[in-house]
Coordinates of C-alpha atoms and ligand atoms in Angstrom, one line a residue:
X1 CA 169.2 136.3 -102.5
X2 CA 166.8 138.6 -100.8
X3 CA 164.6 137.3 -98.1
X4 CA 160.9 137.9 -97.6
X5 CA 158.9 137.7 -94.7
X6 CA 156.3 135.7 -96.2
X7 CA 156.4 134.3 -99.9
X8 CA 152.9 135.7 -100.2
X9 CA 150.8 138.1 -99.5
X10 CA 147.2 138.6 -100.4
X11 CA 144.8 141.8 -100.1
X12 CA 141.4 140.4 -99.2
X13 CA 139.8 138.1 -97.9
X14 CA 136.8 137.0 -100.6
X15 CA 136.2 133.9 -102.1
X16 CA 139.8 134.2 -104.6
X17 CA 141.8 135.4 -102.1
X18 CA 141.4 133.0 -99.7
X19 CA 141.4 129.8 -101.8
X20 CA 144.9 131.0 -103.4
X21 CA 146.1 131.7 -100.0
X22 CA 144.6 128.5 -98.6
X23 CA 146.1 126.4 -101.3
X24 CA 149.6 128.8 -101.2
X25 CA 150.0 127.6 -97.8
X26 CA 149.2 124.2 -98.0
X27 CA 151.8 124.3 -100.6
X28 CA 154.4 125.0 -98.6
X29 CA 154.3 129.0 -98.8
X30 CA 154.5 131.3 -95.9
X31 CA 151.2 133.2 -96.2
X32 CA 149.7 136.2 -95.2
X33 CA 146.2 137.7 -95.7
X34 CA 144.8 141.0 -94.5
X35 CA 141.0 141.3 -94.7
X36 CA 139.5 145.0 -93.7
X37 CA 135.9 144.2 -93.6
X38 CA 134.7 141.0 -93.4
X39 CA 135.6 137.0 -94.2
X40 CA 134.4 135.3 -97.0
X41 CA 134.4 138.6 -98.8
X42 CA 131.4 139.8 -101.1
X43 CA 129.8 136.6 -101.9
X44 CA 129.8 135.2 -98.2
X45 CA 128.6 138.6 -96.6
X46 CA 126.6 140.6 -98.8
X47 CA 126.7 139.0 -102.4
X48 CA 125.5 135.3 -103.4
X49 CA 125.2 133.2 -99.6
X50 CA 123.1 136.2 -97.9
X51 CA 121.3 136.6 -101.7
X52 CA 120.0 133.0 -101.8
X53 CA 118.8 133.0 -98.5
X54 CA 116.7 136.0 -99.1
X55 CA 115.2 134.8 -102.2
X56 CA 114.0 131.5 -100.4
X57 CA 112.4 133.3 -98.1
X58 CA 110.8 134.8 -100.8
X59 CA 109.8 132.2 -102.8
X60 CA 107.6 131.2 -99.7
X61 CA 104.8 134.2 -100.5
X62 CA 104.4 132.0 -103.7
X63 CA 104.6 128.7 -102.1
X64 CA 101.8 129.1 -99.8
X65 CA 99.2 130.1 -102.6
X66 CA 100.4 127.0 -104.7
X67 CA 99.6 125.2 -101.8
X68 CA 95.6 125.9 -102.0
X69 CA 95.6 123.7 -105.4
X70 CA 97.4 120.9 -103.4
X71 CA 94.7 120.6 -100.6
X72 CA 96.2 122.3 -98.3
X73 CA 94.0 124.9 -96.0
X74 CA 97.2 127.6 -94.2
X75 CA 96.4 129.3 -91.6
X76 CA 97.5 133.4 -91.1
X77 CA 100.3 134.2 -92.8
X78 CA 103.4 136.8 -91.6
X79 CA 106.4 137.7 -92.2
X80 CA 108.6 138.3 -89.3
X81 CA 111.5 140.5 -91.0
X82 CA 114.0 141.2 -88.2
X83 CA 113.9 137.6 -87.4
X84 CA 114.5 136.7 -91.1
X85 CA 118.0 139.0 -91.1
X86 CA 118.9 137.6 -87.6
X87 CA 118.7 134.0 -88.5
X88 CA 120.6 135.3 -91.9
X89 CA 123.2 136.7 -89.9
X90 CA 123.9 134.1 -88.0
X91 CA 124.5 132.1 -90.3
X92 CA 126.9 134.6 -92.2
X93 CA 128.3 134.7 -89.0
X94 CA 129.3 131.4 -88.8
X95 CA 130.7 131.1 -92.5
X96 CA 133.3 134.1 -91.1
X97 CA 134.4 131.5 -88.8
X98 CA 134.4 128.6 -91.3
X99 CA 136.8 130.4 -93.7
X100 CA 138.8 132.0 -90.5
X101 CA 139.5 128.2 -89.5
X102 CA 140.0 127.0 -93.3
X103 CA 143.1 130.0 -93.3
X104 CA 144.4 129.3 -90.1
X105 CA 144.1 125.6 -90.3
X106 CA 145.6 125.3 -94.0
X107 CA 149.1 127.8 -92.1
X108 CA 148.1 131.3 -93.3
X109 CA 148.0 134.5 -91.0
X110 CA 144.8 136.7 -91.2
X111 CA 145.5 140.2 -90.7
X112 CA 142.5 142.4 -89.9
X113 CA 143.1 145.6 -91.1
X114 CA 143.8 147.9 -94.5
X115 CA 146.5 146.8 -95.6
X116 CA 148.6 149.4 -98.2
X117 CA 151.7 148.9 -100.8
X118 CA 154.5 150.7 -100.4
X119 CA 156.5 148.8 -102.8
X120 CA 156.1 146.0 -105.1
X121 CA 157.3 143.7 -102.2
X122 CA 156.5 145.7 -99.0
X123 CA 153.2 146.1 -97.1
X124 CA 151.9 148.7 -94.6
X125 CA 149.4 147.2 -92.4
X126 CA 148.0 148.8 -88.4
X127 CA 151.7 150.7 -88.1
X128 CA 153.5 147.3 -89.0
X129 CA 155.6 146.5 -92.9
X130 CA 155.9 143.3 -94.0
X131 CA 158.1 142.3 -97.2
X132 CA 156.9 139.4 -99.2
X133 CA 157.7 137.4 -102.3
X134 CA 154.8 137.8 -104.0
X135 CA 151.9 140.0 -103.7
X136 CA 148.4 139.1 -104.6
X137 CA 145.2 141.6 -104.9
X138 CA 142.1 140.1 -104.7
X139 CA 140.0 143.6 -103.3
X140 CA 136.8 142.5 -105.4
X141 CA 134.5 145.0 -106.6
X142 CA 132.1 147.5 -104.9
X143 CA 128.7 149.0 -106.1
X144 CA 128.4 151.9 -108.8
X145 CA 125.9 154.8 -108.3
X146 CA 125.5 157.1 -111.2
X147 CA 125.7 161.2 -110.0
X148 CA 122.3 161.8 -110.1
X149 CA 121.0 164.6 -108.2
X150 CA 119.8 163.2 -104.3
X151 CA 122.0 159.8 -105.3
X152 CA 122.8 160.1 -101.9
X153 CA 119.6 158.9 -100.9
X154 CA 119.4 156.0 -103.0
X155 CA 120.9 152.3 -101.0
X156 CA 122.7 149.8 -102.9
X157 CA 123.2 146.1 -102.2
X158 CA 126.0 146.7 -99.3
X159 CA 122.7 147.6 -97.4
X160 CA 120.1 145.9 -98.8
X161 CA 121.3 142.9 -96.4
X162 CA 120.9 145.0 -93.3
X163 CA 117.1 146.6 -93.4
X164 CA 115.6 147.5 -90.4
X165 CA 112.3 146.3 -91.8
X166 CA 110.5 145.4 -94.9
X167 CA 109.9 148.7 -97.1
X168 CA 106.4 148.6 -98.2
X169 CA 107.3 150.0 -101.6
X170 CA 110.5 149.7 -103.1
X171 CA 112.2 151.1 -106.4
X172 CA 115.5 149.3 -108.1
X173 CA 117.1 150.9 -110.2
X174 CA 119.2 148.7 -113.1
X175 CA 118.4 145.6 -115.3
X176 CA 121.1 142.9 -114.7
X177 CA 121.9 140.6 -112.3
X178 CA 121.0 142.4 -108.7
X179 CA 118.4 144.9 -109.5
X180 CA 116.3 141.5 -110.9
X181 CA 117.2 139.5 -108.1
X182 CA 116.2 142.2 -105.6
X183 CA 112.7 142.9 -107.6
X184 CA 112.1 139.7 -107.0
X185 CA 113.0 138.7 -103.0
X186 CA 111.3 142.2 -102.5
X187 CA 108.3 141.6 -104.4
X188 CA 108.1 137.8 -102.9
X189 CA 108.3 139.2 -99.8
X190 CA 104.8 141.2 -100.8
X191 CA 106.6 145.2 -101.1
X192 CA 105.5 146.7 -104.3
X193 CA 108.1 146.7 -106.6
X194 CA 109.4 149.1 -109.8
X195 CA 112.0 148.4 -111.8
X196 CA 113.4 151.4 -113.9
X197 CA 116.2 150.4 -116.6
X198 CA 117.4 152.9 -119.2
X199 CA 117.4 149.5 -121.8
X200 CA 114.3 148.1 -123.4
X201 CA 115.0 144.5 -122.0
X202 CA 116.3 143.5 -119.3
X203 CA 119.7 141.5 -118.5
X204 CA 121.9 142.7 -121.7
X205 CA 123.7 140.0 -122.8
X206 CA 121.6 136.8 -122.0
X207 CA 120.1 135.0 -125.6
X208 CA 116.7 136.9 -126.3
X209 CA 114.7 134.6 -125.6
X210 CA 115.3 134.4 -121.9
X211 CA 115.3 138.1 -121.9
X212 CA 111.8 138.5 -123.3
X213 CA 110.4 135.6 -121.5
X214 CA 112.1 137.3 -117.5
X215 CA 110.3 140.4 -118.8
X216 CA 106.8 139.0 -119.1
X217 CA 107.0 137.0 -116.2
X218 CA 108.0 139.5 -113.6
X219 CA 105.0 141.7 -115.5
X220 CA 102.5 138.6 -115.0
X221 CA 103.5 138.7 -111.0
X222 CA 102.9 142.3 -109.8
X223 CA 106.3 144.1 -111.0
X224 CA 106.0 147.4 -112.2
X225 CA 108.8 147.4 -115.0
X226 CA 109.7 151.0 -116.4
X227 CA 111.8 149.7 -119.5
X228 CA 113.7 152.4 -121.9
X229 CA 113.4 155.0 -118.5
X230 CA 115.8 156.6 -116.4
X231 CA 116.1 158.4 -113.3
X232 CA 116.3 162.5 -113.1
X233 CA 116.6 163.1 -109.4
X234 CA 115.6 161.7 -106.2
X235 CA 114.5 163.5 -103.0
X236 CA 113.9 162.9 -99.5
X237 CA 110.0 162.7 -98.3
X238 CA 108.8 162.5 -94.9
X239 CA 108.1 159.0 -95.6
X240 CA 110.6 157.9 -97.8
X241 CA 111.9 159.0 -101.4
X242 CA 110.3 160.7 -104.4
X243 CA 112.1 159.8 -107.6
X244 CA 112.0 161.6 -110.8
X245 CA 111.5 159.8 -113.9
X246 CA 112.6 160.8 -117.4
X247 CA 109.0 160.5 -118.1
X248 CA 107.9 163.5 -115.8
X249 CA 106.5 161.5 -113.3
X250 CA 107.3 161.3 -109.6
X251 CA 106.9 157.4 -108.1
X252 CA 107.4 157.7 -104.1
X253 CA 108.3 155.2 -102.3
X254 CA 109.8 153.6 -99.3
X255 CA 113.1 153.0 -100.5
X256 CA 115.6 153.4 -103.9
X257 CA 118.1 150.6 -104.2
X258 CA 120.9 151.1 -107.0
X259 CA 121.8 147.9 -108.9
X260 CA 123.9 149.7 -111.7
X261 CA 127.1 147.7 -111.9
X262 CA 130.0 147.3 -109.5
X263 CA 133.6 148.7 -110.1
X264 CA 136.8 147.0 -109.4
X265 CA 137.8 147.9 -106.1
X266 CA 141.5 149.3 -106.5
X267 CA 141.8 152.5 -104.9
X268 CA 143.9 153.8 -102.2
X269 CA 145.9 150.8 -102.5
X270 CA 149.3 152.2 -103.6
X271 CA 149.2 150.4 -106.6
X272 CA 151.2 153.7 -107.7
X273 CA 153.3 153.3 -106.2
X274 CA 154.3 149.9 -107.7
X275 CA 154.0 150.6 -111.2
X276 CA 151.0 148.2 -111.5
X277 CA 149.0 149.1 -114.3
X278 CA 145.1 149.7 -113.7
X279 CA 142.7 150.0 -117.2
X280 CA 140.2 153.1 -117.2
X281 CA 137.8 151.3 -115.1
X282 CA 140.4 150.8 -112.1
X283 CA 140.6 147.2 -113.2
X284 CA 144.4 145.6 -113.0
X285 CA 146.0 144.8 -115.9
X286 CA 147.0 140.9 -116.0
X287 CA 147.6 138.2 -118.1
X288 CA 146.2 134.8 -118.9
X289 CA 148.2 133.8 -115.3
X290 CA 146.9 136.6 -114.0
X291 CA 150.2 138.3 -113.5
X292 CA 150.1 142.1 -113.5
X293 CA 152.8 144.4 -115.0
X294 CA 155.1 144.0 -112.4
X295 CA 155.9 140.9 -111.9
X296 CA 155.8 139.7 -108.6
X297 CA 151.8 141.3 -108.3
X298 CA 149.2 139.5 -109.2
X299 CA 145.9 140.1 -109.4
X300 CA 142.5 137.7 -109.4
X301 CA 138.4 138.2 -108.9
X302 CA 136.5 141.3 -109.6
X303 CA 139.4 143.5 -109.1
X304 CA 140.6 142.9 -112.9
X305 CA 137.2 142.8 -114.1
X306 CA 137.1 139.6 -116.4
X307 CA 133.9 137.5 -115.5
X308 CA 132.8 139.0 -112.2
X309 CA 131.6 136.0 -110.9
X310 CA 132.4 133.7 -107.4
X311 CA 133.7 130.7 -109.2
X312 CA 135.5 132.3 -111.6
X313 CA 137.7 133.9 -108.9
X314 CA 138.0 130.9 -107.0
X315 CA 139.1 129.4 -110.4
X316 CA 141.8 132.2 -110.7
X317 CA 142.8 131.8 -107.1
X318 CA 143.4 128.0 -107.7
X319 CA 145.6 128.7 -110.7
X320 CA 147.7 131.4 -108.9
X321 CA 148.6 129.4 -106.4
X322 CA 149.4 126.4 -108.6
X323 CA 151.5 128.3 -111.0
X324 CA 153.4 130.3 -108.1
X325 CA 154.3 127.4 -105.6
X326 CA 152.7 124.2 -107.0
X327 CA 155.3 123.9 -110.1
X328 CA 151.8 124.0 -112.3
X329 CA 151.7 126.6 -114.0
X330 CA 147.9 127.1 -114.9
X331 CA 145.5 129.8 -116.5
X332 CA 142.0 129.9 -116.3
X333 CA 139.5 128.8 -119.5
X334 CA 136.6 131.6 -119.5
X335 CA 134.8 129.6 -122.4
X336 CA 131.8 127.7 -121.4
X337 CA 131.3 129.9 -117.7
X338 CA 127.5 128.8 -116.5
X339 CA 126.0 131.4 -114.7
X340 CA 122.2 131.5 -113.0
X341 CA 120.1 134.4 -112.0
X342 CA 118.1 133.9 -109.1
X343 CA 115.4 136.2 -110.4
X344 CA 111.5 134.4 -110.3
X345 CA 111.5 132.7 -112.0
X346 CA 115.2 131.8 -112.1
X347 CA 116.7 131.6 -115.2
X348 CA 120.7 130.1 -116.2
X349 CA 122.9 129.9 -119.6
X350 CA 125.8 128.1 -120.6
X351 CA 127.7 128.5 -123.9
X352 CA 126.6 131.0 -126.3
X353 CA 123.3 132.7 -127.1
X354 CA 121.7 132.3 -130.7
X355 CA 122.7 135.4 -132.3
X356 CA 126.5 134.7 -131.0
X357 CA 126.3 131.6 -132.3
X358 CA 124.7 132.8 -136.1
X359 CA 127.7 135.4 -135.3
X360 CA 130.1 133.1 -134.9
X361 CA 128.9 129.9 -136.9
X362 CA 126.8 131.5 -139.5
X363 CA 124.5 127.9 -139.8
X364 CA 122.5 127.3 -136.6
X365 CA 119.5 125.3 -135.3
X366 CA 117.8 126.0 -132.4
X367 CA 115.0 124.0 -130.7
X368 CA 113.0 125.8 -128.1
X369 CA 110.1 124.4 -125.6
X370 CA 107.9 127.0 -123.5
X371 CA 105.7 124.6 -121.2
X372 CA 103.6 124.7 -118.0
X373 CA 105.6 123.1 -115.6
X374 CA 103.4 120.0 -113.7
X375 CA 103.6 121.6 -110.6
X376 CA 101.6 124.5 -111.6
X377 CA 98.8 122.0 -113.2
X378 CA 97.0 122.1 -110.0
X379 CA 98.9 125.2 -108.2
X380 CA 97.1 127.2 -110.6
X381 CA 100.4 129.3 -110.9
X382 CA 100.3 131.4 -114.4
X383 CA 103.9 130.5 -115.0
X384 CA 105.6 128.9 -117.8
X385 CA 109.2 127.3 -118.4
X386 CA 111.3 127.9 -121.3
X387 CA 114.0 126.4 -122.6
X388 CA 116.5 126.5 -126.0
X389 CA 119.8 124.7 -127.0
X390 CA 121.4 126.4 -129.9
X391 CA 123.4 124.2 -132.2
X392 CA 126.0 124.5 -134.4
X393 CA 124.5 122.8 -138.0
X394 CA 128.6 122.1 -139.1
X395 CA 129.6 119.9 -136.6
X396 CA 126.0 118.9 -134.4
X397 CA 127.9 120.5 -131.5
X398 CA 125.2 122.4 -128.7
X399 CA 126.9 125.0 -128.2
X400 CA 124.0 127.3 -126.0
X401 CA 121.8 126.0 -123.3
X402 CA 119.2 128.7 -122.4
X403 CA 116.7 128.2 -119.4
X404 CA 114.1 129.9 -117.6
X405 CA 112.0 128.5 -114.9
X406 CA 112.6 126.5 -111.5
X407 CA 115.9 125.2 -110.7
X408 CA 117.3 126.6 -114.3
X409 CA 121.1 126.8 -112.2
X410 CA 120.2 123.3 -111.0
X411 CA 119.7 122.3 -114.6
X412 CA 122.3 124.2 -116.6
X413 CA 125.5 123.0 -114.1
X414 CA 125.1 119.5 -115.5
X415 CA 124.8 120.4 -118.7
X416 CA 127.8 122.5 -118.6
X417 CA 129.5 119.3 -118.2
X418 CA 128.0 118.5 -121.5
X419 CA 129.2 121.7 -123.1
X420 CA 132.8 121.2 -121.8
X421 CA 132.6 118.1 -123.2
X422 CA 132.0 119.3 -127.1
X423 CA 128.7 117.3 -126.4
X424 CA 126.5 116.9 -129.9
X425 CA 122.8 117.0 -130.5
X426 CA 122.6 113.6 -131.0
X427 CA 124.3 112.8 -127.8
X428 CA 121.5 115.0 -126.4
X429 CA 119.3 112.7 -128.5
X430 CA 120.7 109.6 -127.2
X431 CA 120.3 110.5 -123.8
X432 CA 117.3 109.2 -121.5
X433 CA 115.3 111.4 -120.0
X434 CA 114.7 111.4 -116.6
X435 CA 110.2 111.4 -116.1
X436 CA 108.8 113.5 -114.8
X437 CA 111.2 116.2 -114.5
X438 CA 111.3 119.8 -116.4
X439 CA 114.9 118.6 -117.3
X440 CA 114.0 115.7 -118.9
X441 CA 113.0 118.3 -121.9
X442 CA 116.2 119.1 -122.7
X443 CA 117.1 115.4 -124.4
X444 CA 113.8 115.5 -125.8
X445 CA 113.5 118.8 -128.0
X446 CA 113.7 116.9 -131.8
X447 CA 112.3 119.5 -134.2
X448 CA 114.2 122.7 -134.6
X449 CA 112.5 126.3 -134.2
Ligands
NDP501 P1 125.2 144.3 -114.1 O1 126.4 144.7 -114.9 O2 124.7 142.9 -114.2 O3 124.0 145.3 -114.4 C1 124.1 146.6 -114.3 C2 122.8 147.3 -114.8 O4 122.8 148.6 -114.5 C3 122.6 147.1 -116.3 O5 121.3 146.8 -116.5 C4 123.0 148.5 -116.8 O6 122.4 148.8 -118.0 C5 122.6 149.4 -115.7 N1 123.4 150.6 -115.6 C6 124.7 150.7 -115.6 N2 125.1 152.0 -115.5 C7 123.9 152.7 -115.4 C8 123.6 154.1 -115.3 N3 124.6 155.0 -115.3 N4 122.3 154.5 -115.3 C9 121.3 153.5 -115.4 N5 121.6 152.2 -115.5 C10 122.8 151.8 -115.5 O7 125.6 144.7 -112.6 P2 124.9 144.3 -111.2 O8 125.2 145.5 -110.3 O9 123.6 143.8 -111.3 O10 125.9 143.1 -110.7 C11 127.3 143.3 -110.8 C12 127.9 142.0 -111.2 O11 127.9 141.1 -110.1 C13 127.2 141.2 -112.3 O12 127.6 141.7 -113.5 C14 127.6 139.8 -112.0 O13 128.8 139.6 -112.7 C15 127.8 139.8 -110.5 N6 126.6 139.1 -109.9 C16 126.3 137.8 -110.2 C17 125.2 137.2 -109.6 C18 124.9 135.8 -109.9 O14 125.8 135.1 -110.4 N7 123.7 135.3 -109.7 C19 124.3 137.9 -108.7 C20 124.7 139.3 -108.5 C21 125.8 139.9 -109.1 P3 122.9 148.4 -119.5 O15 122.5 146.9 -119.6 O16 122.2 149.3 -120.4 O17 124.4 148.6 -119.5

């Protein structure tokens, strides 16, 4: 039988690829992971962590003219920018220790460095080839620009995180996840914001509803949204960038940020070399166990392109290493994924929106509530909540819970529960509310739209 020098090897260091190598190892396997970058991957250094913090901060601007309604009298008001991404940094720096310790403690060995197939069971890493059992690429994703003329110019997320200083104007182009994040810590942060998308609505996908309602309300706060537009050409000014709109018009400003989609991140990995076999995208081929074509290679996370989401490739992680040294073989279940965008105001979904569900179920009812939440009586805040469950008329099942306003992830991850439990209206119905809360609405909506 051949021997290997570990039983498995894993290519990166994000959020899948070190919870399968954590849990490989506490298993019993002898693990290796080599990182090139950074970590904690995407997510921990310039995804979700370093996101989050930056939209608190942002949600301050807001905060403090809320305030006024309560009472409250503040005093002059600044933001101190480098000292924002130094205390962010800090703290990233410290969750690259946390996961360094959670490897090493669990009995894996971190390998800093680009690490390179040259088999399906042998690895080139800084001069050295290891053999292993199993391989497992977990190399995530990495931004998209489309070639437009000056692209160069243009910054995406990867930098976002690192800004010398606050850009006075800024212009994101996209209309999913990150380009309506980014309006908004920018915008909360008090730069004047445009978005231009090529769609007329923003965040394709999400139930229509939430769609139209994130539309309005970035409009209501300040954000110049160029819908249905698209970029021509960008060039350098002595102050920044000029950009070229479909339109004709030229809109300067500080800085162009490119939120257009990320790609799974495969290349130069030898995977050639292997036989593995990659879709037109770059993504890697795998099944419901997230085995690749070869056998031995698996692949999790953004790198095969299923639901490019943190949990989801923790998920996949979990169930690689259960199947490979836990005796358990698992697979992941990719119905009923929650997912929030931290736009302002934030919105979440779980389950399916109403036209998948007519789609799907052909008889539906939705109930819908757009209120003022209580906070902005008195704040004087123009900003409302909305909220929809979508139900399937056959069986009373809620199969779609839709939210926009404060706290929506907060909200939606309980009733995901409720979702994954086949959870019907009149369970909804039977529920007590909890008073005063926004969420309270949710086991309170009787009459459908
Ligand atoms: P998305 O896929 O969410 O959005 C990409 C946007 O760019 C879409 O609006 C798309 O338009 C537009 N676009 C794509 N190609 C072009 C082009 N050539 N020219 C102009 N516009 C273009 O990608 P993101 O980059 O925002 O985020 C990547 C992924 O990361 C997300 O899909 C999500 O899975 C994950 N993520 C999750 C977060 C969370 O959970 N909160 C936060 C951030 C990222 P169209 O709709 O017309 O295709």
């Amino acid at each position: 039988m051949a021997t290997y020098d570990f039983d498995l090897f894993t290519f990166g260091a994000g959020s899948g690829g070190v919870r399968a190598s954590r849990m490989a190892a506490s298993f019993g396997a002898k693990t290796a992971v080599a990182e090139e970058r950074y970590l904690g991957g995407t997510c921990v250094n310039v995804g979700c962590i370093p996101k989050k913090l930056l939209v608190y901060a942002s949600e301050f601007g807001e905060g403090f003219s809320d305030a006024a309604g309560f009472g409250w009298t503040l005093g002059h008001r600044q933001l101190d920018w480098k000292a924002l991404i130094a205390n962010k940094d800090r703290e990233i720096h410290r969750l690259n220790g946390v996961y360094r310790r959670l490897l090493t403690e669990a009995g894996a060995t971190i390998m800093e460095g680009r690490a390179t197939l040259v088999d399906a069971h042998t690895v080139s890493i800084n001069g050295s080839r290891y053999t292993s059992k199993y391989i497992l690429i977990a190399t995530g994703s990495w931004p998209v620009v489309p070639d437009v003329p000056g692209s160069n110019h243009a910054i995406t997320s990867n930098e976002a995180f690192f800004l010398e200083k606050r850009p006075e104007r800024v212009i994101l182009v996209g209309g999913g996840y990150i380009a309506v994040e980014f309006a908004g810590i920018f915008h909360g942060m008090g730069s004047h914001v445009t978005l231009v998308h090529r769609g007329e609505k923003l965040l394709r996908g999400f139930d229509e509803d939430l769609r139209d309602t994130l539309g309005s309300e970035m409009r209501k706060r300040g954000i110049d949204l160029r819908l249905n537009c698209t970029v021509g050409g960008i060039e350098k000014t002595s102050n920044g960038v000029g950009v070229h709109l479909d339109s004709g018009e030229m809109v300067r400003a500080d800085l162009i940020m490119y939120a257009t989609g990320r790609a799974p991140h495969t290349q130069g990995l030898g995977l050639e070399k292997t036989g593995v076999v990659v879709d037109g995208e770059g993504a890697i081929v795998v099944d419901p166990y997230s085995q690749s074509s070869v056998p031995n290679i698996y692949a999790i996370g953004d790198c095969t392109n299923r639901i490019m989401l943190t949990p989801v490739a923790i998920a996949e992680g979990r169930a690689v290493a259960e199947t490979l040294f836990n005796n358990r073989p698992m697979s992941v279940d990719y119905t009923g994924v929650p997912s929030a965008v931290f736009s302002q105001p934030n919105l979440a979904t779980v389950g399916l929106t109403e036209s998948e569900a007519r789609e799907r179920f052909g008889d539906v009812a939705v109930y819908k509530s757009t209120f003022r939440p209580l906070k902005h009586t008195l704040s004087g805040r123009d900003e409302m909540t909305f909220m929809k469950l979508v139900v399937d008329q056959s069986t009373d099942r809620v199969v779609g819970c839709h939210m926009i306003g404060a706290d929506a992830g907060e909200i939606i991850q309980g009733l995901a529960i409720a979702l994954k439990s086949n959870a019907t209206k009149a369970l909804f119905d039977a529920t007590i509310g909890i008073h005063p809360t926004a969420a309270e609405e949710f086991v309170t909506m009787r009459a459908p739209a």
